[in-house]
Coordinates of N, CA, C and O in Angstrom, one line a residue:
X158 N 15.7 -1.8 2.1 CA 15.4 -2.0 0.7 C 15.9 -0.8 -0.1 O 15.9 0.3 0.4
X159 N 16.5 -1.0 -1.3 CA 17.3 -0.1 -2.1 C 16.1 0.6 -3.0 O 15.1 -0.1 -3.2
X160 N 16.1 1.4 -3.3 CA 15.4 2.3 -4.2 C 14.7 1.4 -5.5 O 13.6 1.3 -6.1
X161 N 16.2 1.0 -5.7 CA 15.8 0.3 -7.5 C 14.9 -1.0 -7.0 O 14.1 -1.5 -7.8
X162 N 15.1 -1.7 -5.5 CA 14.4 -2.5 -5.1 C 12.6 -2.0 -5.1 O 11.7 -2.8 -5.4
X163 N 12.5 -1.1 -4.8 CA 11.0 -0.6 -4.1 C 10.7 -0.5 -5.7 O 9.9 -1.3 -6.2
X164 N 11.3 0.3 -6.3 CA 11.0 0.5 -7.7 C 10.5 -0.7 -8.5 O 9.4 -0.9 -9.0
X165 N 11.4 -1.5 -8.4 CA 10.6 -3.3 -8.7 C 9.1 -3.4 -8.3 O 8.1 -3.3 -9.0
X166 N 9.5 -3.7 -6.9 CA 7.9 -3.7 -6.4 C 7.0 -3.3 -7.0 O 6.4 -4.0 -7.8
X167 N 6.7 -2.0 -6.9 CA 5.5 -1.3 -7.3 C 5.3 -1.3 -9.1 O 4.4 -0.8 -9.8
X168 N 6.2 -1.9 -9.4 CA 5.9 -2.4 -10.9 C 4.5 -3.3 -11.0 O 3.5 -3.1 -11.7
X169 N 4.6 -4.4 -10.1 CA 3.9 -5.4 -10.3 C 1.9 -4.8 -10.0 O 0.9 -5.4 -10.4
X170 N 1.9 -3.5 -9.2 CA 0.5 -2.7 -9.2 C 0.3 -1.7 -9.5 O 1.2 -0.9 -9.8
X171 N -1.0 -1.6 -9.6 CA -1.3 -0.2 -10.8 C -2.1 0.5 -9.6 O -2.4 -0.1 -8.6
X172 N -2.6 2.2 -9.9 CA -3.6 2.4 -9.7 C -4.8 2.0 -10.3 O -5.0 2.0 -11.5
X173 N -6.0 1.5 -9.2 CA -7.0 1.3 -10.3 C -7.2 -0.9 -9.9 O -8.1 -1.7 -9.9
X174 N -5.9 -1.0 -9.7 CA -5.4 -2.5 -9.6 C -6.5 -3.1 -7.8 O -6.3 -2.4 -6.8
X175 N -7.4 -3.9 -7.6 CA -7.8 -4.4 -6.5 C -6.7 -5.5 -5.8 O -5.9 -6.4 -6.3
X176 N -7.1 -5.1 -4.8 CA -5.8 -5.8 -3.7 C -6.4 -6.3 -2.6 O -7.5 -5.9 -2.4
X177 N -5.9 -7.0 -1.9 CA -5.9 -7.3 -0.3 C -4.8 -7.4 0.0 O -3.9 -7.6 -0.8
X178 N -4.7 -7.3 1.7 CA -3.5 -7.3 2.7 C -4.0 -6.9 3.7 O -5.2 -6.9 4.1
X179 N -2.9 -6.5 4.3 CA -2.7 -5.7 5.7 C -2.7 -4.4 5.5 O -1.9 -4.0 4.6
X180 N -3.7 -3.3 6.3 CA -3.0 -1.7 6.7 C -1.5 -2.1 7.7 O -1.0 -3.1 8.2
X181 N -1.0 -0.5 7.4 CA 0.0 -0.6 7.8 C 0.0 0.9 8.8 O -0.2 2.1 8.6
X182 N 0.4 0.1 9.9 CA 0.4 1.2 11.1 C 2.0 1.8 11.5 O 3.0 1.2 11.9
X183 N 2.0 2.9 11.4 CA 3.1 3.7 11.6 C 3.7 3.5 13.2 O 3.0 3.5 14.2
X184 N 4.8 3.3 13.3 CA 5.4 2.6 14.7 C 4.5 3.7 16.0 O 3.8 3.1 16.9
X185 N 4.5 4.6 15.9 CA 4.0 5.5 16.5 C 2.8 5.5 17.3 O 2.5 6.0 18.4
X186 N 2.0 4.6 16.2 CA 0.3 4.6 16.4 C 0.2 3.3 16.6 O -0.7 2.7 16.0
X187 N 1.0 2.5 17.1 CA 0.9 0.9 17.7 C 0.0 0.8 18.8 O -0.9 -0.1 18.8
X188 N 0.2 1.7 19.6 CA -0.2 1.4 21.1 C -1.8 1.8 20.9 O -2.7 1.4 21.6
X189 N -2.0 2.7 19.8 CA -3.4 2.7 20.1 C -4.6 2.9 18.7 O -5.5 3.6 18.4
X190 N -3.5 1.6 18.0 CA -4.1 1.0 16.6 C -3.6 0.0 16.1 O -2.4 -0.1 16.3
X191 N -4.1 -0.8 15.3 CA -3.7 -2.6 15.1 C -4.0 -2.5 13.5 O -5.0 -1.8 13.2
X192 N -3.1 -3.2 12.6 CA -3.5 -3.5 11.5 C -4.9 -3.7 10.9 O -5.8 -3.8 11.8
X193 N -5.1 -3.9 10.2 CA -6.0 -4.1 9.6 C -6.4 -5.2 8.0 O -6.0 -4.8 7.0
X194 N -7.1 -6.2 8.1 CA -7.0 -6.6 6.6 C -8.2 -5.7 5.8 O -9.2 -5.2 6.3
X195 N -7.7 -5.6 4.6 CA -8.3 -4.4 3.7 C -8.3 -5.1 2.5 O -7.3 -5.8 2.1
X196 N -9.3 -5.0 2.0 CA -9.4 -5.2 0.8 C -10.1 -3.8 -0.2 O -11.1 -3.3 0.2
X197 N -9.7 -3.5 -1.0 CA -10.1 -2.2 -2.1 C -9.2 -1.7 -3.6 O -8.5 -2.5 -4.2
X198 N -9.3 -0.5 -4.0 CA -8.7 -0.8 -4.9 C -7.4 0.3 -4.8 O -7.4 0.9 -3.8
X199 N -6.3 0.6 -5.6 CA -4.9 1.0 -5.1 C -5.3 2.6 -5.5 O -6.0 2.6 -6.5
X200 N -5.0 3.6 -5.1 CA -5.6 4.8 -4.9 C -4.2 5.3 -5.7 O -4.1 5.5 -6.9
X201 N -3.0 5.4 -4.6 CA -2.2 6.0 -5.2 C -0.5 5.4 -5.1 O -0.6 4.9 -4.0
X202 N 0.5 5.3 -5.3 CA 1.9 4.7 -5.2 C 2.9 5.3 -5.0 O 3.5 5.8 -5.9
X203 N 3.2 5.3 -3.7 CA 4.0 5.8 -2.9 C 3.6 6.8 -2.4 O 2.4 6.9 -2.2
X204 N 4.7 8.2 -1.9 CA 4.5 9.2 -1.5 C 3.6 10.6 -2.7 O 2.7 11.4 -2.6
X205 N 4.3 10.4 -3.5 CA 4.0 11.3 -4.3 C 5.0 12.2 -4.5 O 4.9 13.1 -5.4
X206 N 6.1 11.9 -3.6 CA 7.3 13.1 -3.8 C 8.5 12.2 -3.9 O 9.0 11.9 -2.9
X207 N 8.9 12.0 -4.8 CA 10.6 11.4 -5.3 C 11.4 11.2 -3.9 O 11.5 12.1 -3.1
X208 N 11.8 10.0 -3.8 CA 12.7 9.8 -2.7 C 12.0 9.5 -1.0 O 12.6 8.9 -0.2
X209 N 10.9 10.0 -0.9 CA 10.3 9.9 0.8 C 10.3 8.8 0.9 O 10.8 8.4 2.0
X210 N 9.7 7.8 0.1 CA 9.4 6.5 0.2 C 10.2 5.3 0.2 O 9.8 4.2 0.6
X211 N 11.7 5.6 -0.5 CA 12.2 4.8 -0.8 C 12.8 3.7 0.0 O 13.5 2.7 -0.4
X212 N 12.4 4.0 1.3 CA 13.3 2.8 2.4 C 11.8 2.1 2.4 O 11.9 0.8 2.4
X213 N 10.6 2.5 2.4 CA 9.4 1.6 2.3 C 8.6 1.9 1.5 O 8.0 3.0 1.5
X214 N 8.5 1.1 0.7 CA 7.2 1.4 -0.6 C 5.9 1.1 0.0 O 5.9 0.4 1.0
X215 N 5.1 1.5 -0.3 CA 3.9 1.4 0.3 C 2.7 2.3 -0.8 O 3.0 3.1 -1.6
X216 N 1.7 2.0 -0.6 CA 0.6 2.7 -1.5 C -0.5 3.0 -0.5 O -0.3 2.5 0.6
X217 N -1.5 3.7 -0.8 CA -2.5 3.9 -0.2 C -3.7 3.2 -1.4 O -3.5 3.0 -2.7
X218 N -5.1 2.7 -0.4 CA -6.2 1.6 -1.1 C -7.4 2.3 -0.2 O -7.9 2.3 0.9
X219 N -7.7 2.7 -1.3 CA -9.1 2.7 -1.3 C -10.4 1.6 -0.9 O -10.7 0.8 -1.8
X220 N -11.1 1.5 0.3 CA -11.9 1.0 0.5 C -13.0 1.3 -0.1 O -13.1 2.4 -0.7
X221 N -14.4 0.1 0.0 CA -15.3 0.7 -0.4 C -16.2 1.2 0.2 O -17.4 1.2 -0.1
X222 N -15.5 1.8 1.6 CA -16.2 3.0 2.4 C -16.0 4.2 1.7 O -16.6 5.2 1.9
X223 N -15.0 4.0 0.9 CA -14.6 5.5 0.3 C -13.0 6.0 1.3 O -12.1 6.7 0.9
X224 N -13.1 5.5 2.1 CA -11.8 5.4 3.3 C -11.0 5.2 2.7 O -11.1 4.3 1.8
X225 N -9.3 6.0 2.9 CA -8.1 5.4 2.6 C -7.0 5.1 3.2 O -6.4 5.9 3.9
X226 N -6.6 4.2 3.1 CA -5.7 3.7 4.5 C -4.2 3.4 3.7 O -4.1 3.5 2.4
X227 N -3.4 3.2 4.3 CA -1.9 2.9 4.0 C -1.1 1.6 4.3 O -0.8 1.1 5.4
X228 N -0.7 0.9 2.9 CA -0.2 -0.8 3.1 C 1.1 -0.6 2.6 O 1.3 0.3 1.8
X229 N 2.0 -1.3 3.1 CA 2.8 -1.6 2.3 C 2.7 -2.7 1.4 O 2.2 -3.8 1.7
X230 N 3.6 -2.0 -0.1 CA 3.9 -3.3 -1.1 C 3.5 -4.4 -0.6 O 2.4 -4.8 -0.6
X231 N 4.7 -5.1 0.0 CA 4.8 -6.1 0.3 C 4.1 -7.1 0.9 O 4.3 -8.3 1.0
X232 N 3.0 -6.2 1.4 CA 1.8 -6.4 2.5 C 0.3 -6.7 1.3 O -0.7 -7.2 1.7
X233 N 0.4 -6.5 0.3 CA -1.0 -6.6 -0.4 C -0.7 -7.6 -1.9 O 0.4 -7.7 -2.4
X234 N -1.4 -8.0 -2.1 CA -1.4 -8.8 -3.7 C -3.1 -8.6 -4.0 O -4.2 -8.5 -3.4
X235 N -2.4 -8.5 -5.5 CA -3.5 -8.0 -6.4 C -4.3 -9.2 -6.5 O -3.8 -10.4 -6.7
X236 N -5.5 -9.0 -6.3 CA -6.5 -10.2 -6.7 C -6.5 -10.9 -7.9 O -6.2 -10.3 -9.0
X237 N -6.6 -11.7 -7.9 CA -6.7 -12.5 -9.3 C -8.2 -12.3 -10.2 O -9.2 -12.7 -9.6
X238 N -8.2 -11.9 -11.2 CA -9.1 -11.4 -12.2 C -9.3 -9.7 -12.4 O -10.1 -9.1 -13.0
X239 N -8.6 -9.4 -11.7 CA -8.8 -7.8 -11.5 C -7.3 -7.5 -12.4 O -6.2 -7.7 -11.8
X240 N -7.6 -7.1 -13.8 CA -6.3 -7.0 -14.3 C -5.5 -5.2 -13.9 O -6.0 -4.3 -13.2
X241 N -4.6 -5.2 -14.5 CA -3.6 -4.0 -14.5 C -3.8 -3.1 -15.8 O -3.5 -3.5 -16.9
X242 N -4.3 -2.1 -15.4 CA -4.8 -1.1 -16.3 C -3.4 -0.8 -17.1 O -3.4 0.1 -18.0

């Protein structure tokens, strides 16, 4: 995915925005961790540092353990009635 592509994406959520999907497990931590469906609300969008993210967008969501876990975009939609701040 191209930059201006991910950039798209993450238009459509906010922080603040409630979501569900999938966590998203780093290739690494497969063998001894499995996705997860999460529902909470979007904490923060992307890395935080210009460029790290750009081959995968992804956000971190706040559960309401207080827990924060890591989805990608593509992986979550915003609940319906939970508008965009």
């Amino acid at each position: 995915m191209s930059a201006a592509a991910a950039r798209r994406k993450t238009t459509r959520l906010r922080v603040g925005d409630l979501v569900t999907g999938r966590s998203y497990v780093e290739p690494g931590n497969r063998a001894r961790e499995q996705s997860q469906l999460i529902t909470g609300t979007v904490a923060q969008i992307g890395s935080g540092w210009a460029g790290v993210d750009a081959s995968q967008a992804y956000l971190w969501v706040r559960l309401p353990s207080g827990l924060e876990v890591k989805a990608l975009i593509q992986d979550v939609e915003r609940l319906s009635g939970a508008p965009s701040a």
